[in-house]
Amino acid sequence: MLCPACSAGRRLTLAASVAGCQHKHSLPDLPYDYGALEPHINAQIMLLHHSKHHATYVNNLNATEKYREALAKGDVTTQIALQPALKFSGRGHINHSIFWTNLSPKGGGEPKGELLEAIKHDFGSFEKFKEKPTAVSVGVQGSGWAWLGFNKEQGCLHIAACANQDPLQGTTGLIPLLGIDVWEHAYYLQYKNIRPDYLKAIWNVINWENVTERYSACKK
């Protein structure tokens, strides 16, 4: 077991390499127009969600100047203080980059092929499967995500909830296939505080082709 000082040192070394990287993260383009998911998710929500909320995560993730200054000065206290914000923004960027591809104006219905068979095997039926992430999403207190993930060791699908912007794979080990954002900014302008109505509507725009591609890729 590593001593606390060694563990802290490794974390700071990793953070230093990340901060020293000149790579800039960018806001991914949506593969559809802001109004393409209407009437299920309106254009105003998509515009604000993508161009404001997700963009803020990207901008904050790229704002590493203060961190590099702290590294240059050997200011460990400031480095540690800045890490939570960088991690939060990075997690938000990861989650939303998956979320946009999980949606499509041509979505809805049921998946096909091996993903549908896996859903039936692990949950009994597609309808029973849909009940589980909906129930998990309704149960999220405050902000968070509901996920369909793949357990590579067990070779099966799982439903999980993550608080705030905690990433599925980093917190549970599950490989993310489908994420449902239940932060209020994802639905409040259209559905107010009635989260179940949003959850009922979002199934109409789930991009099962994308989810299936993710499932096939993680099984290789």
CSV table of C-alpha atoms in Angstrom, one decimal:
chain,number,residue,atom,x,y,z
A,1,MET,CA,0.0,0.0,0.0
A,2,LEU,CA,1.3,3.4,-0.9
A,3,CYS,CA,1.8,5.9,1.9
A,4,PRO,CA,-0.5,9.0,1.8
A,5,ALA,CA,2.4,11.2,0.7
A,6,CYS,CA,3.3,8.9,-2.2
A,7,SER,CA,-0.4,8.8,-3.3
A,8,ALA,CA,-0.6,12.6,-3.2
A,9,GLY,CA,2.6,12.8,-5.1
A,10,ARG,CA,1.4,10.6,-7.9
A,11,ARG,CA,-1.9,12.6,-8.1
A,12,LEU,CA,0.1,15.8,-8.4
A,13,THR,CA,2.5,14.3,-11.0
A,14,LEU,CA,-0.5,13.2,-13.1
A,15,ALA,CA,-2.1,16.6,-12.8
A,16,ALA,CA,1.1,18.3,-13.7
A,17,SER,CA,1.3,16.3,-16.9
A,18,VAL,CA,-2.3,17.1,-17.8
A,19,ALA,CA,-1.9,20.8,-17.0
A,20,GLY,CA,1.3,20.9,-19.0
A,21,CYS,CA,-0.4,19.5,-22.1
A,22,GLN,CA,-1.2,22.2,-24.8
A,23,HIS,CA,-4.1,20.3,-26.2
A,24,LYS,CA,-7.3,22.3,-26.1
A,25,HIS,CA,-10.6,20.6,-25.6
A,26,SER,CA,-13.4,21.7,-27.9
A,27,LEU,CA,-17.2,21.7,-27.9
A,28,PRO,CA,-18.4,18.9,-30.2
A,29,ASP,CA,-20.8,19.9,-32.9
A,30,LEU,CA,-24.3,18.4,-32.6
A,31,PRO,CA,-25.1,15.9,-35.4
A,32,TYR,CA,-28.5,17.6,-35.7
A,33,ASP,CA,-30.1,21.1,-35.4
A,34,TYR,CA,-31.1,22.4,-32.1
A,35,GLY,CA,-34.8,22.1,-33.0
A,36,ALA,CA,-34.5,18.6,-34.5
A,37,LEU,CA,-35.6,16.8,-31.3
A,38,GLU,CA,-38.9,18.7,-31.0
A,39,PRO,CA,-41.5,18.2,-29.7
A,40,HIS,CA,-39.8,15.9,-27.3
A,41,ILE,CA,-36.9,18.3,-26.4
A,42,ASN,CA,-37.4,21.8,-27.6
A,43,ALA,CA,-34.9,24.0,-29.4
A,44,GLN,CA,-34.4,26.5,-26.5
A,45,ILE,CA,-33.4,23.7,-24.2
A,46,MET,CA,-30.9,22.2,-26.7
A,47,LEU,CA,-29.4,25.6,-27.5
A,48,LEU,CA,-28.8,26.5,-23.8
A,49,HIS,CA,-27.7,23.0,-22.9
A,50,HIS,CA,-25.2,22.7,-25.6
A,51,SER,CA,-23.9,26.2,-26.3
A,52,LYS,CA,-24.0,27.4,-22.7
A,53,HIS,CA,-23.8,24.6,-20.2
A,54,HIS,CA,-21.6,22.2,-22.1
A,55,ALA,CA,-19.5,25.1,-23.5
A,56,THR,CA,-18.9,26.2,-19.9
A,57,TYR,CA,-17.5,22.8,-19.0
A,58,VAL,CA,-15.1,22.9,-22.0
A,59,ASN,CA,-14.0,26.5,-21.3
A,60,ASN,CA,-13.3,25.7,-17.6
A,61,LEU,CA,-11.5,22.6,-18.6
A,62,ASN,CA,-9.2,24.6,-20.8
A,63,ALA,CA,-8.6,27.3,-18.3
A,64,THR,CA,-5.5,25.8,-16.8
A,65,GLU,CA,-3.3,28.9,-16.6
A,66,LYS,CA,-3.8,29.2,-12.9
A,67,TYR,CA,-2.9,25.6,-12.4
A,68,ARG,CA,0.3,25.9,-14.5
A,69,GLU,CA,1.2,29.0,-12.4
A,70,ALA,CA,0.7,27.0,-9.2
A,71,LEU,CA,2.9,24.2,-10.7
A,72,ALA,CA,5.6,26.6,-11.6
A,73,LYS,CA,5.6,28.1,-8.1
A,74,GLY,CA,5.5,24.7,-6.4
A,75,ASP,CA,2.2,25.9,-4.8
A,76,VAL,CA,0.7,22.5,-3.8
A,77,THR,CA,-2.1,24.1,-1.8
A,78,THR,CA,-3.4,26.0,-4.9
A,79,GLN,CA,-2.9,22.9,-7.1
A,80,ILE,CA,-5.1,20.8,-4.8
A,81,ALA,CA,-7.7,23.6,-4.5
A,82,LEU,CA,-8.0,23.9,-8.3
A,83,GLN,CA,-8.3,20.1,-9.0
A,84,PRO,CA,-12.0,19.7,-8.0
A,85,ALA,CA,-13.2,22.3,-10.6
A,86,LEU,CA,-11.0,20.8,-13.3
A,87,LYS,CA,-12.3,17.3,-12.6
A,88,PHE,CA,-15.9,18.5,-12.5
A,89,SER,CA,-15.6,20.2,-15.8
A,90,GLY,CA,-13.8,17.3,-17.4
A,91,ARG,CA,-16.5,14.9,-16.2
A,92,GLY,CA,-19.2,17.2,-17.5
A,93,HIS,CA,-17.5,17.3,-20.9
A,94,ILE,CA,-17.2,13.5,-21.0
A,95,ASN,CA,-20.8,12.9,-20.1
A,96,HIS,CA,-22.3,15.4,-22.5
A,97,SER,CA,-20.2,14.3,-25.4
A,98,ILE,CA,-21.8,10.8,-25.0
A,99,PHE,CA,-25.2,12.3,-24.4
A,100,TRP,CA,-25.5,14.2,-27.7
A,101,THR,CA,-24.7,11.1,-29.7
A,102,ASN,CA,-27.2,9.1,-27.7
A,103,LEU,CA,-30.0,11.3,-29.2
A,104,SER,CA,-31.3,11.5,-32.7
A,105,PRO,CA,-34.4,13.0,-34.4
A,106,LYS,CA,-34.7,9.5,-36.1
A,107,GLY,CA,-34.4,7.8,-32.7
A,108,GLY,CA,-37.0,6.0,-30.6
A,109,GLY,CA,-38.5,2.6,-31.0
A,110,GLU,CA,-36.4,-0.4,-30.0
A,111,PRO,CA,-32.8,-1.5,-30.6
A,112,LYS,CA,-32.1,-4.4,-32.9
A,113,GLY,CA,-29.9,-7.3,-33.1
A,114,GLU,CA,-27.4,-8.3,-30.3
A,115,LEU,CA,-28.2,-5.3,-28.1
A,116,LEU,CA,-32.0,-6.1,-28.1
A,117,GLU,CA,-31.2,-9.7,-27.3
A,118,ALA,CA,-28.8,-8.7,-24.5
A,119,ILE,CA,-31.5,-6.4,-23.0
A,120,LYS,CA,-34.1,-9.2,-23.1
A,121,HIS,CA,-31.6,-11.6,-21.5
A,122,ASP,CA,-30.5,-9.2,-18.7
A,123,PHE,CA,-33.8,-7.4,-18.0
A,124,GLY,CA,-36.6,-9.8,-19.2
A,125,SER,CA,-38.0,-7.6,-22.0
A,126,PHE,CA,-37.4,-4.2,-23.6
A,127,GLU,CA,-40.4,-2.7,-21.7
A,128,LYS,CA,-39.1,-3.9,-18.3
A,129,PHE,CA,-35.7,-2.5,-19.2
A,130,LYS,CA,-37.2,0.9,-19.9
A,131,GLU,CA,-38.8,1.0,-16.5
A,132,LYS,CA,-35.4,0.6,-14.7
A,133,PRO,CA,-33.5,3.7,-16.0
A,134,THR,CA,-36.7,5.7,-15.7
A,135,ALA,CA,-37.1,4.6,-12.0
A,136,VAL,CA,-33.4,5.3,-11.3
A,137,SER,CA,-33.7,8.7,-13.0
A,138,VAL,CA,-36.7,9.7,-11.0
A,139,GLY,CA,-34.9,8.6,-7.8
A,140,VAL,CA,-31.8,10.8,-8.4
A,141,GLN,CA,-31.9,13.5,-5.7
A,142,GLY,CA,-30.9,16.8,-7.1
A,143,SER,CA,-28.7,16.6,-10.2
A,144,GLY,CA,-27.2,13.5,-11.9
A,145,TRP,CA,-27.4,10.9,-14.6
A,146,ALA,CA,-29.0,7.5,-15.3
A,147,TRP,CA,-26.9,5.1,-17.3
A,148,LEU,CA,-27.0,1.9,-19.2
A,149,GLY,CA,-23.6,0.4,-18.9
A,150,PHE,CA,-21.7,-2.8,-19.8
A,151,ASN,CA,-19.9,-4.8,-17.2
A,152,LYS,CA,-17.0,-6.3,-19.3
A,153,GLU,CA,-16.0,-8.8,-16.6
A,154,GLN,CA,-19.4,-10.2,-16.2
A,155,GLY,CA,-20.4,-9.7,-19.8
A,156,CYS,CA,-23.8,-8.2,-19.0
A,157,LEU,CA,-25.7,-4.9,-18.9
A,158,HIS,CA,-26.4,-2.8,-15.8
A,159,ILE,CA,-28.4,0.2,-14.9
A,160,ALA,CA,-26.7,2.8,-12.6
A,161,ALA,CA,-27.2,6.3,-11.4
A,162,CYS,CA,-24.4,8.8,-10.9
A,163,ALA,CA,-24.6,12.0,-8.9
A,164,ASN,CA,-23.8,15.4,-10.4
A,165,GLN,CA,-21.2,14.9,-13.2
A,166,ASP,CA,-19.6,11.8,-11.8
A,167,PRO,CA,-18.6,9.6,-14.8
A,168,LEU,CA,-20.0,6.1,-15.0
A,169,GLN,CA,-16.8,4.2,-15.8
A,170,GLY,CA,-14.7,6.2,-13.3
A,171,THR,CA,-17.2,5.5,-10.4
A,172,THR,CA,-18.6,2.1,-11.2
A,173,GLY,CA,-16.3,0.5,-13.7
A,174,LEU,CA,-19.2,0.1,-16.2
A,175,ILE,CA,-18.6,1.1,-19.8
A,176,PRO,CA,-21.1,3.8,-20.7
A,177,LEU,CA,-23.6,3.0,-23.5
A,178,LEU,CA,-26.5,5.3,-22.9
A,179,GLY,CA,-26.8,8.3,-20.6
A,180,ILE,CA,-29.9,10.2,-19.5
A,181,ASP,CA,-29.1,13.7,-18.2
A,182,VAL,CA,-31.4,14.5,-15.3
A,183,TRP,CA,-29.9,17.9,-14.4
A,184,GLU,CA,-32.8,20.4,-14.4
A,185,HIS,CA,-31.2,22.4,-17.3
A,186,ALA,CA,-31.9,19.3,-19.5
A,187,TYR,CA,-35.6,19.7,-19.2
A,188,TYR,CA,-36.9,22.4,-16.9
A,189,LEU,CA,-37.8,25.0,-19.6
A,190,GLN,CA,-40.2,22.5,-21.2
A,191,TYR,CA,-41.2,20.1,-18.4
A,192,LYS,CA,-40.8,22.4,-15.4
A,193,ASN,CA,-40.3,20.2,-12.3
A,194,ILE,CA,-42.1,17.2,-13.7
A,195,ARG,CA,-39.1,15.0,-14.4
A,196,PRO,CA,-41.1,11.8,-15.2
A,197,ASP,CA,-42.7,13.6,-18.2
A,198,TYR,CA,-39.2,14.4,-19.6
A,199,LEU,CA,-38.1,10.8,-19.0
A,200,LYS,CA,-41.2,9.5,-20.8
A,201,ALA,CA,-40.5,11.8,-23.8
A,202,ILE,CA,-36.7,11.2,-24.1
A,203,TRP,CA,-37.3,7.5,-25.2
A,204,ASN,CA,-38.7,8.9,-28.5
A,205,VAL,CA,-35.3,10.3,-29.5
A,206,ILE,CA,-32.9,7.7,-28.2
A,207,ASN,CA,-30.4,6.8,-30.9
A,208,TRP,CA,-30.3,3.1,-30.7
A,209,GLU,CA,-27.8,2.8,-33.6
A,210,ASN,CA,-25.3,4.8,-31.5
A,211,VAL,CA,-26.0,2.7,-28.4
A,212,THR,CA,-25.6,-0.5,-30.4
A,213,GLU,CA,-22.3,0.7,-31.8
A,214,ARG,CA,-21.0,1.4,-28.3
A,215,TYR,CA,-22.2,-2.0,-27.1
A,216,SER,CA,-20.5,-3.8,-30.0
A,217,ALA,CA,-17.2,-1.9,-29.6
A,218,CYS,CA,-16.9,-2.6,-25.9
A,219,LYS,CA,-17.4,-6.3,-26.4
A,220,LYS,CA,-14.3,-6.6,-28.7
